[in-house]
mmCIF file of C-alpha atoms in Angstrom:
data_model
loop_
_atom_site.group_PDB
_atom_site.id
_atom_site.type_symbol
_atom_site.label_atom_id
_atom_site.label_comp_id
_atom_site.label_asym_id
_atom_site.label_seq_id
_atom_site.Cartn_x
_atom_site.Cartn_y
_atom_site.Cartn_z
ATOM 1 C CA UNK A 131 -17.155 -7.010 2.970
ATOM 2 C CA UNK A 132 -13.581 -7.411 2.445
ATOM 3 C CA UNK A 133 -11.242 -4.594 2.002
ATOM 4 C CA UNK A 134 -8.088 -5.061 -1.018
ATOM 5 C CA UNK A 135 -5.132 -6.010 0.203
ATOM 6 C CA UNK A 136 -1.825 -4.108 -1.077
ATOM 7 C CA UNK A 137 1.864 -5.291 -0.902
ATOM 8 C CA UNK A 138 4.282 -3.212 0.243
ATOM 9 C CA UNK A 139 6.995 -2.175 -3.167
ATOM 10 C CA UNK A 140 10.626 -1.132 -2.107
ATOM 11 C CA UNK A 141 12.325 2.061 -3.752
ATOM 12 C CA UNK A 142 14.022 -0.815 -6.106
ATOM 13 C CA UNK A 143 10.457 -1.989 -7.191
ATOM 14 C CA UNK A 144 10.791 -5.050 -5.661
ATOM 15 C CA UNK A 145 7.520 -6.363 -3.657
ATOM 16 C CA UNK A 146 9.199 -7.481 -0.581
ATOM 17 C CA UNK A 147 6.190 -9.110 0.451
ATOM 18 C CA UNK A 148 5.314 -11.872 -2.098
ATOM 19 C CA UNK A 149 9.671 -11.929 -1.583
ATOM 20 C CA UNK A 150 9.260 -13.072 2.488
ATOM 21 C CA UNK A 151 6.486 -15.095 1.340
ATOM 22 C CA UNK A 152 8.461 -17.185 -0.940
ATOM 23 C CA UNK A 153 11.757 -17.248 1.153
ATOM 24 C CA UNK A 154 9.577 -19.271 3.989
ATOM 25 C CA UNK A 155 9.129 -22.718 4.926
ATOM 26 C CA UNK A 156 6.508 -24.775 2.962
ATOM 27 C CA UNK A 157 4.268 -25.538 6.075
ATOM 28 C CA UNK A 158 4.844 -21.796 7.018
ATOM 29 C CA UNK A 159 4.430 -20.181 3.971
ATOM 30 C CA UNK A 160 0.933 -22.275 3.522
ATOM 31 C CA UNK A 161 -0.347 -21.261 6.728
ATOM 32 C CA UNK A 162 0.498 -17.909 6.176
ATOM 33 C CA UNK A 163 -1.022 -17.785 2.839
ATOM 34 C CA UNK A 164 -3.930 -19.626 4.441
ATOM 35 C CA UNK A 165 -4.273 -16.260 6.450
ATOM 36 C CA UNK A 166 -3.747 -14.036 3.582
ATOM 37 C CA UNK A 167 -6.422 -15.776 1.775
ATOM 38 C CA UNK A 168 -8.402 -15.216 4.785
ATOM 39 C CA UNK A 169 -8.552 -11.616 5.195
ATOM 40 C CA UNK A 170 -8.608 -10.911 1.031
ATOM 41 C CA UNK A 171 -12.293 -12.947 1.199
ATOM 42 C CA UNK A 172 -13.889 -11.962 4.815
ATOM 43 C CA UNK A 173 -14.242 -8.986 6.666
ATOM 44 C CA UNK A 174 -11.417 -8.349 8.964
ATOM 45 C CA UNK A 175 -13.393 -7.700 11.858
ATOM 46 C CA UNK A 176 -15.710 -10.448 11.696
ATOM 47 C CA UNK A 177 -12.378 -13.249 12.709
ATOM 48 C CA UNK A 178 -11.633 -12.440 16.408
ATOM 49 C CA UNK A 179 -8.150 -11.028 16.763
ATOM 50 C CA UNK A 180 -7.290 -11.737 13.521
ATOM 51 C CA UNK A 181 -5.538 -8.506 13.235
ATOM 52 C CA UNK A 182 -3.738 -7.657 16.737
ATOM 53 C CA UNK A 183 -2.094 -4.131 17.834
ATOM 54 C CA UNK A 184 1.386 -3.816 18.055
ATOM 55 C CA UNK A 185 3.798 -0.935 20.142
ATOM 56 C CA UNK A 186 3.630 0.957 16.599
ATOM 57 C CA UNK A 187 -0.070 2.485 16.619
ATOM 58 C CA UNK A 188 -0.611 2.472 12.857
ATOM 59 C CA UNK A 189 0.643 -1.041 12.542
ATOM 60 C CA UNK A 190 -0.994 -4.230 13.202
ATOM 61 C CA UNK A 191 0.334 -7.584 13.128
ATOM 62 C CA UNK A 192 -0.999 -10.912 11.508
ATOM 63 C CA UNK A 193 0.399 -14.149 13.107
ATOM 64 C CA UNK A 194 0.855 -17.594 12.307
ATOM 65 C CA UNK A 195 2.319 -19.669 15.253
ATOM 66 C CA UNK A 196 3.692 -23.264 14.287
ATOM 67 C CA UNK A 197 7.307 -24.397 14.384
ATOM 68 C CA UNK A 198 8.458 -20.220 14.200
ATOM 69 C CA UNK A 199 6.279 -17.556 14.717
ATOM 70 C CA UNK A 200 5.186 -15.609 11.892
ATOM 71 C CA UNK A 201 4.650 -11.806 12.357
ATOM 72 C CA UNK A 202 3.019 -9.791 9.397
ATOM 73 C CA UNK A 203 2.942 -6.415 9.961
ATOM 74 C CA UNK A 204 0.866 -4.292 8.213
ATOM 75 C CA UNK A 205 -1.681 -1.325 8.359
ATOM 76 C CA UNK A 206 -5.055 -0.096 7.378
ATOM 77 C CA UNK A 207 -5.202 2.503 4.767
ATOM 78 C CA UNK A 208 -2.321 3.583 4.948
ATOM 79 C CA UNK A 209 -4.137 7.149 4.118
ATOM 80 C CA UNK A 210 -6.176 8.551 6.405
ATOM 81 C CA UNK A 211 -9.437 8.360 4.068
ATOM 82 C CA UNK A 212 -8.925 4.606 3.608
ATOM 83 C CA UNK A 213 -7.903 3.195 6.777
ATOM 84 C CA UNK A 214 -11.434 1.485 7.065
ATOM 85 C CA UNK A 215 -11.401 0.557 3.178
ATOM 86 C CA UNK A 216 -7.706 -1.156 2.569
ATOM 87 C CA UNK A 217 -5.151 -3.166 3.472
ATOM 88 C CA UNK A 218 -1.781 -3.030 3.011
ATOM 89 C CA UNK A 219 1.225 -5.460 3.971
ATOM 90 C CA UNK A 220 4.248 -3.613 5.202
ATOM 91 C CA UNK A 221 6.920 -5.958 6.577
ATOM 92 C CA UNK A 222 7.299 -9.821 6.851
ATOM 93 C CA UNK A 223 8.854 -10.575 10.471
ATOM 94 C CA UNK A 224 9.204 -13.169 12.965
ATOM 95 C CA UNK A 225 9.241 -13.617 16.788
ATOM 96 C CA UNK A 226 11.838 -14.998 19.062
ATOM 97 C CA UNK A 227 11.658 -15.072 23.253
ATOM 98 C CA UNK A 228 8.845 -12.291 22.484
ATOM 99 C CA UNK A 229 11.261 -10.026 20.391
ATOM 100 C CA UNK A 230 11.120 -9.299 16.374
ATOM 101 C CA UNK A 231 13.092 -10.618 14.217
ATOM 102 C CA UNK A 232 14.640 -8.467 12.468
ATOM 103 C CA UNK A 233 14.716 -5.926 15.826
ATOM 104 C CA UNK A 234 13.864 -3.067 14.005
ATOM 105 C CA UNK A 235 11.118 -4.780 12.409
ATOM 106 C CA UNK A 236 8.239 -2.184 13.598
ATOM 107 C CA UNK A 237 10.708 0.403 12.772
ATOM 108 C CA UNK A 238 10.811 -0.849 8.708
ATOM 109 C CA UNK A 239 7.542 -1.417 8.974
ATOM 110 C CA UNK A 240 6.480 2.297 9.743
ATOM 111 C CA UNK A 241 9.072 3.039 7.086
ATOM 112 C CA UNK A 242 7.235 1.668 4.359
ATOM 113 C CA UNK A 243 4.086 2.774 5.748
ATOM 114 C CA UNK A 244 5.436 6.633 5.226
ATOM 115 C CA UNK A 245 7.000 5.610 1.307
ATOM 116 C CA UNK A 246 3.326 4.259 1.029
ATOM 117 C CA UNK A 247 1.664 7.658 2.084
ATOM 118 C CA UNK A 248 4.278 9.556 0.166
ATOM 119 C CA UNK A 249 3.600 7.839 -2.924
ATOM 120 C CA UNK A 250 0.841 4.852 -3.523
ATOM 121 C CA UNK A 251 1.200 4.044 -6.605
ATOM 122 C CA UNK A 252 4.771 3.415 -6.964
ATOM 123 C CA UNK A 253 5.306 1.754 -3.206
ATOM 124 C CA UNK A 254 2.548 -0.558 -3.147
ATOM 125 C CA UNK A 255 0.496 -3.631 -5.760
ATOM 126 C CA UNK A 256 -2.554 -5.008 -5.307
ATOM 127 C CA UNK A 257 -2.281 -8.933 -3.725
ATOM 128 C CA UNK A 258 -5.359 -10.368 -5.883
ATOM 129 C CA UNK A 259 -8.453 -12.355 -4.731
ATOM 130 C CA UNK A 260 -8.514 -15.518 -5.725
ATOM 131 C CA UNK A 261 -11.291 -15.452 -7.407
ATOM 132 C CA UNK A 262 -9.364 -12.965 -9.879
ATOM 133 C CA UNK A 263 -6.332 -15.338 -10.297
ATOM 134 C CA UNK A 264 -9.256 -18.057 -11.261
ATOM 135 C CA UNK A 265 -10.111 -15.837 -13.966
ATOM 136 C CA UNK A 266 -6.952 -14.618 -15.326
ATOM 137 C CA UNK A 267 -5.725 -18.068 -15.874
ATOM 138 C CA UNK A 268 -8.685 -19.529 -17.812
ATOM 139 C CA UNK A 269 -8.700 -16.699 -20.305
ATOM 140 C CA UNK A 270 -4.825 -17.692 -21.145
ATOM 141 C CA UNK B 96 -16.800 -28.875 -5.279
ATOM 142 C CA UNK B 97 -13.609 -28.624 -7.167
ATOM 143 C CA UNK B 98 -10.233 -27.097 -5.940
ATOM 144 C CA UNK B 99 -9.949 -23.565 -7.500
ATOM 145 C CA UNK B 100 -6.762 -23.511 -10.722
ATOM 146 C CA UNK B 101 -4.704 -21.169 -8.706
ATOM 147 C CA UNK B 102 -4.583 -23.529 -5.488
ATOM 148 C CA UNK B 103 -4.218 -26.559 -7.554
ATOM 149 C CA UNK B 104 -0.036 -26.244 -7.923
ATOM 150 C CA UNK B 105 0.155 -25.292 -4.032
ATOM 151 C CA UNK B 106 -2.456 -27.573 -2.890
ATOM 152 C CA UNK B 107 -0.758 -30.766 -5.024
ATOM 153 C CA UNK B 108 2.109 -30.989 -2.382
ATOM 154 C CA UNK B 109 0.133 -32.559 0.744
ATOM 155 C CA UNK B 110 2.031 -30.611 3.654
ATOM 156 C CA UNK B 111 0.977 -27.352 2.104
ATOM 157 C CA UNK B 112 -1.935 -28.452 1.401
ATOM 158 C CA UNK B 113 -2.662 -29.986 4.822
ATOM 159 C CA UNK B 114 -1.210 -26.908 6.483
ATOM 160 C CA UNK B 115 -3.008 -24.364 4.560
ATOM 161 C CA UNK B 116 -6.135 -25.911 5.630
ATOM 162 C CA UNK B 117 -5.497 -26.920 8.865
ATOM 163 C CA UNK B 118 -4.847 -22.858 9.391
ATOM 164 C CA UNK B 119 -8.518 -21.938 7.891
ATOM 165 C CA UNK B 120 -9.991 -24.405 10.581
ATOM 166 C CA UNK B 121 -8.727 -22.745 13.376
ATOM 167 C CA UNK B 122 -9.780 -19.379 11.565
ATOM 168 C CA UNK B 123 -13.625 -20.787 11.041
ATOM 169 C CA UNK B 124 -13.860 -22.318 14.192
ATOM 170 C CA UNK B 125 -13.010 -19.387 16.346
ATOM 171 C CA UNK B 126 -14.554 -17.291 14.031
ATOM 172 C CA UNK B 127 -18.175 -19.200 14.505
ATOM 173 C CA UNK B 128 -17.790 -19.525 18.163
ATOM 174 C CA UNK B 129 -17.645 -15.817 18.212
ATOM 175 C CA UNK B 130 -20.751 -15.208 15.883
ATOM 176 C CA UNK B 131 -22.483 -17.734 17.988
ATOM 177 C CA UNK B 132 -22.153 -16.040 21.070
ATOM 178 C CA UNK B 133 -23.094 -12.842 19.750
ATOM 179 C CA UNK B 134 -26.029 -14.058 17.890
ATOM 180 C CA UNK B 135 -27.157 -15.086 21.676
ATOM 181 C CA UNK B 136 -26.380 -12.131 23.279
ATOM 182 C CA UNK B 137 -23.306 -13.920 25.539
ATOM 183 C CA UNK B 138 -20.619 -12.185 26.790
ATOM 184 C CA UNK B 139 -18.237 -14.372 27.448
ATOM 185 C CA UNK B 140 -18.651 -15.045 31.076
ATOM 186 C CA UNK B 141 -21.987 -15.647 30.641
ATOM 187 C CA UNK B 142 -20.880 -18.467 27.712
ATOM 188 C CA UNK B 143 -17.742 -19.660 30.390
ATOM 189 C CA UNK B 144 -20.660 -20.462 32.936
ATOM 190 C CA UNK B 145 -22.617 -22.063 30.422
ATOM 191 C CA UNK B 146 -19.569 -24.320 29.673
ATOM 192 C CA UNK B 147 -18.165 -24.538 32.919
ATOM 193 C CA UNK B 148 -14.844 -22.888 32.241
ATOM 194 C CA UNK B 149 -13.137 -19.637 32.999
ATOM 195 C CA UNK B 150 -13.859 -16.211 30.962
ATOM 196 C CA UNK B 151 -10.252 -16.269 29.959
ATOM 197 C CA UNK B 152 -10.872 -19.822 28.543
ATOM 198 C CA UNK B 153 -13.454 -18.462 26.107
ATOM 199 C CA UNK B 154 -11.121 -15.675 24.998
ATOM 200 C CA UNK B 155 -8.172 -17.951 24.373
ATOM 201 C CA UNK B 156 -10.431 -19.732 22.369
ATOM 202 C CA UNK B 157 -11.906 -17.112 20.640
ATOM 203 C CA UNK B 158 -8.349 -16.512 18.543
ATOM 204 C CA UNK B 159 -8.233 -17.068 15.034
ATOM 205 C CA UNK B 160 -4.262 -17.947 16.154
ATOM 206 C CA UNK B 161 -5.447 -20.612 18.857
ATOM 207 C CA UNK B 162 -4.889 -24.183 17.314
ATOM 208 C CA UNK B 163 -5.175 -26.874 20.202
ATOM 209 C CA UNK B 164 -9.121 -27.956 19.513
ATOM 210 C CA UNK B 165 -10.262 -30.914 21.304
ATOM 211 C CA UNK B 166 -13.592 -32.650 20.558
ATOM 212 C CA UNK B 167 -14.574 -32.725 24.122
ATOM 213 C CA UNK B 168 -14.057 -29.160 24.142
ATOM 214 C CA UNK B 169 -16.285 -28.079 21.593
ATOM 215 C CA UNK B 170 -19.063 -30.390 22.664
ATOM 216 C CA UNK B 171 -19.242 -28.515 26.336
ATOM 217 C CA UNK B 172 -19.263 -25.477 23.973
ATOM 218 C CA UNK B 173 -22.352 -26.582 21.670
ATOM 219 C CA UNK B 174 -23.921 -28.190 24.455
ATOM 220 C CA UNK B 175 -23.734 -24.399 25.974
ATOM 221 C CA UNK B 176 -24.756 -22.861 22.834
ATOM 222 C CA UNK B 177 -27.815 -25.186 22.631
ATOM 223 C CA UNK B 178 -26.537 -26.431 19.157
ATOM 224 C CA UNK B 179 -24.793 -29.586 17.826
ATOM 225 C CA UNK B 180 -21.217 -30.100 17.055
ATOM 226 C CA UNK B 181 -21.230 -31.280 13.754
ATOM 227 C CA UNK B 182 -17.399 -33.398 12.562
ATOM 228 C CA UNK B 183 -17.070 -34.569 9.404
ATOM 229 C CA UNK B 184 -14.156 -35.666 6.919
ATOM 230 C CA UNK B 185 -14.327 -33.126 3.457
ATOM 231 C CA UNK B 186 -12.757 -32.720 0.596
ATOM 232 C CA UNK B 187 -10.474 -30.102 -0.429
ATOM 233 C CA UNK B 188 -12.298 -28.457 -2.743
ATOM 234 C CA UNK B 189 -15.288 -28.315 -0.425
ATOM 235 C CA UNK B 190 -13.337 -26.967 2.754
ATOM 236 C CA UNK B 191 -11.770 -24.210 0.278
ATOM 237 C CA UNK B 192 -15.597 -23.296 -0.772
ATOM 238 C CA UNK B 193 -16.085 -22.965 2.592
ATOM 239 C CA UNK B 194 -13.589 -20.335 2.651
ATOM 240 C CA UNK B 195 -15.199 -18.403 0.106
ATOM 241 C CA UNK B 196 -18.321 -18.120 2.186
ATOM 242 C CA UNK B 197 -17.265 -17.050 5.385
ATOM 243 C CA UNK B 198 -19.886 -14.103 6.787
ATOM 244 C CA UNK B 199 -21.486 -13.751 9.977
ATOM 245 C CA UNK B 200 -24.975 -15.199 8.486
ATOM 246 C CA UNK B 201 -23.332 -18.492 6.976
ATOM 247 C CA UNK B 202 -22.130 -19.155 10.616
ATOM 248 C CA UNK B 203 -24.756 -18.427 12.420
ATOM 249 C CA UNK B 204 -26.922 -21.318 13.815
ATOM 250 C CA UNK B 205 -30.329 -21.249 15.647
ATOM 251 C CA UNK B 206 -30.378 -22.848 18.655
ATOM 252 C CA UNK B 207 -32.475 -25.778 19.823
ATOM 253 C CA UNK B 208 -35.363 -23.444 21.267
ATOM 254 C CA UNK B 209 -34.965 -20.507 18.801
ATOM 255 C CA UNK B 210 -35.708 -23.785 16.055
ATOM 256 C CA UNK B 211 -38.746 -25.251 18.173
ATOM 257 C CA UNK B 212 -40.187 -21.932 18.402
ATOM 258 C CA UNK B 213 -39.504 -21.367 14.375
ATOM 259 C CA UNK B 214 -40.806 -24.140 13.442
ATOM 260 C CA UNK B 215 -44.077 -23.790 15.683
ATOM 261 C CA UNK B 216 -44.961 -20.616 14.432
ATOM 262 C CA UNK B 217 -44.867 -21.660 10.772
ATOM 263 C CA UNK B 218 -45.930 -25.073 11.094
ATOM 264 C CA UNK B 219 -49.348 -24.295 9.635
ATOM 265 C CA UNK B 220 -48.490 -22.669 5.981
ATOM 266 C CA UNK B 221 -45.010 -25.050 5.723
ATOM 267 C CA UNK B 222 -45.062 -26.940 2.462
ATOM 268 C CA UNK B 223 -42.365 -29.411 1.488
ATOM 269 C CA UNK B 224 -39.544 -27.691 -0.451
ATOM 270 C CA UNK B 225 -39.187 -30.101 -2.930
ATOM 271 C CA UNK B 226 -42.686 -29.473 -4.039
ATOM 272 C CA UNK B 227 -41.551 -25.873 -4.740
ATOM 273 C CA UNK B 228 -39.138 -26.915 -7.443
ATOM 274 C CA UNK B 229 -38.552 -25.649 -10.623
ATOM 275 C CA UNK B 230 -42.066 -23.506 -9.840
ATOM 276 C CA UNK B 231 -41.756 -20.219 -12.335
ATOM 277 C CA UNK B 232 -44.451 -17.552 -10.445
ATOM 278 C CA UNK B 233 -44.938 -14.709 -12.785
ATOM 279 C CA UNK B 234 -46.522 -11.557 -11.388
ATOM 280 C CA UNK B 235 -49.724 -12.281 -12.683
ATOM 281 C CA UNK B 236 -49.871 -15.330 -11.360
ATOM 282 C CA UNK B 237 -50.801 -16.031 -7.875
ATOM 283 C CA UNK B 238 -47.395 -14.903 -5.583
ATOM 284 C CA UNK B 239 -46.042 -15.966 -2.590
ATOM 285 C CA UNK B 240 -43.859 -13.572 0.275
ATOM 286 C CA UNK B 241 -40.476 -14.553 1.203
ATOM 287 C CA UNK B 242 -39.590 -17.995 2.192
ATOM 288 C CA UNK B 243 -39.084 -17.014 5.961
ATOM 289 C CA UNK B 244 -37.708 -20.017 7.209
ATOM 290 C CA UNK B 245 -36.086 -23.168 6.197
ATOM 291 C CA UNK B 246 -35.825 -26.093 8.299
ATOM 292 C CA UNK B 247 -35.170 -29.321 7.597
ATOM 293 C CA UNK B 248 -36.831 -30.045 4.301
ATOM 294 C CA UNK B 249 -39.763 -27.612 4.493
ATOM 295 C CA UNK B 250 -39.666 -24.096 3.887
ATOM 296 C CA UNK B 251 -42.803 -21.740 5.173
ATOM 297 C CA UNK B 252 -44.575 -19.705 2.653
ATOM 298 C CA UNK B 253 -46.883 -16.895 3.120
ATOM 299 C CA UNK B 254 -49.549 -15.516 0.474
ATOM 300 C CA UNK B 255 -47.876 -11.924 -0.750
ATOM 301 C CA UNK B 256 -47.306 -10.005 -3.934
ATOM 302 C CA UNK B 257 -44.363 -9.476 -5.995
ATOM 303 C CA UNK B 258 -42.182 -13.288 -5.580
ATOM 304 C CA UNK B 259 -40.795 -14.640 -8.735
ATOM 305 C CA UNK B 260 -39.023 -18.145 -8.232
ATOM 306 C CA UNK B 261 -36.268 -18.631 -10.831
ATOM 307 C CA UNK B 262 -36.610 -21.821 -12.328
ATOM 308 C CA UNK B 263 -33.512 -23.447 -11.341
ATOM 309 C CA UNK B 264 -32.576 -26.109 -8.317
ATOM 310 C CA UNK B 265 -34.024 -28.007 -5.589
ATOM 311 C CA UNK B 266 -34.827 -25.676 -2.551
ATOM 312 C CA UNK B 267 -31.979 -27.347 -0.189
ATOM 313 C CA UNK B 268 -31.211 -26.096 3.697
ATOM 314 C CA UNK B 269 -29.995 -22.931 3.691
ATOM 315 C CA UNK B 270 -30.117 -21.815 0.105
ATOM 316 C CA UNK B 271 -32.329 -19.366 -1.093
ATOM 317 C CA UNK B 272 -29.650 -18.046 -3.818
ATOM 318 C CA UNK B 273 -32.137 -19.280 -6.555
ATOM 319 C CA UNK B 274 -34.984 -17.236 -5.219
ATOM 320 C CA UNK B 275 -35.820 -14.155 -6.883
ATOM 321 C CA UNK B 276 -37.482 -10.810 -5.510
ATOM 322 C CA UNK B 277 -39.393 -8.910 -8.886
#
């Protein structure tokens, strides 16, 4: 079953995530959404190394390799109680010569991860399924 | 099948479009070969010496990030699974239902034997599906068990209690949504 899928929200309210998402390349930004798409409809584990470790134990990393390489990071949960029931998108990165970009990507990322844990509800939104987007718009 | 509203603005410029799907292949692709091996009990040495390649090859290819398919490739891999590599041009709005129904028992695929055996064993009580159609069974009425098996057009049916089929629909491979359990 799939698990919901939460964007990280910055102290200013802004969700950074649907932000990087829109600041991409068109190609980019489709095959990342392509991926996004992917894990809000199937069971992460089920695509093989969809979600891959990173140096940061509580954050995980969803790529999309084409003309720059995307790096997602995110983490399960983030609480402890819901780490095999959610998903939640932490910082929007890229790689260079096998380095972040920004550097301190991982460390932003863990960042968030704490403001999420500290306070849920104001530091994170819910990315919705499809499905629910279907809906929304045909009772408009 | 068509293309779901909230794709419709993406999905009308044709690089995102082509992009966005192009990305879900490689996702479904690696995705199945994984299920397949499982569903055989490979590891995936014992699927590299099926195919003649390298354990490392299979894990490269079992990435939902890996990209660089080749026909030829995936034939030595169905020709190892004992299944058939199946290529075909699809709509949009088809590939993106596709999406919607990606689970480990919508990729999973008998093989050649595991379907000769199948279909052996329920040869006798098969009865073409489209001769099932439409069919309302009420509880009094005589009942039939689960439809075990589907191949091809003929599903097998065994005498049972407690099977209502909902009047809707042709029984077509692989869909059983219509049928009901009272």
């Amino acid at each position: 079953v799939a698990k919901p899928v939460y964007d990280f929200v910055d102290t200013n309210g802004h969700n950074v995530i649907a932000e990087w998402l829109t600041s991409l390349d068109k190609v980019m930004r489709a095959k990342m959404q392509s991926k996004l798409d992917v894990l809000l409809m199937v069971d992460t584990d089920l695509p093989p190394k969809m979600l891959t470790d990173t140096n940061e134990p509580q954050i995980k990393e969803l790529c999309v390799n084409s003309k720059e390489a995307l790096r997602l990071l995110l983490c399960k949960g983030p609480a402890p109680d819901q780490k095999n029931k959610e998903i939640t998108l932490l910082f929007g990165a890229k790689e260079r010569d096998k380095r972040y970009v920004p550097r301190n990507a991982l460390a932003l990322a863990e960042a968030n991860r704490k403001l999420v844990l500290s306070n849920s509800v104001k530091h994170r939104v819910l990315r919705k399924a499809d499905e629910d987007a279907d809906s929304k718009t045909s009772t408009n | 099948m068509p293309i779901p509203k909230h794709l419709q603005i993406d999905l009308a410029d044709k690089e995102y479009a082509h992009a966005y799907v192009d990305e879900f292949l490689n996702v479904s692709i690696a995705t199945q070969l994984k299920v397949l091996r499982e569903q055989q009990d490979l590891t995936q040495e014992k699927l590299a010496n099926l195919a003649g390649m390298k354990q490392e090859r299979i894990s490269v290819l079992e990435n939902v990030n890996y990209s660089s398919w080749s026909i030829n490739t995936l034939r030595k891999l169905a020709h190892a699974l004992d299944v058939t590599l199946k290529v075909s041009f699809e709509s949009f709005g088809s590939r993106l239902a596709d999406m919607r129904n990606v689970t480990r028992q919508s990729l999973e695929r008998l093989s050649r034997e595991q379907e000769l055996a199948s279909d052996t064993a329920k040869a006798p009580t098969a009865r073409k599906a489209d001769n099932i159609a439409g069919i309302v069974m009420h509880p009094s009425s005589p009942t039939y068990d689960a439809v075990e098996e589907q191949s091809n057009n003929y599903v097998a049916l065994k005498p049972a209690d407690n099977l209502t089929l909902a009047p809707i629909g042709r029984v077509g491979a692989r869909n059983t949504s219509h049928l009901q359990y009272s």
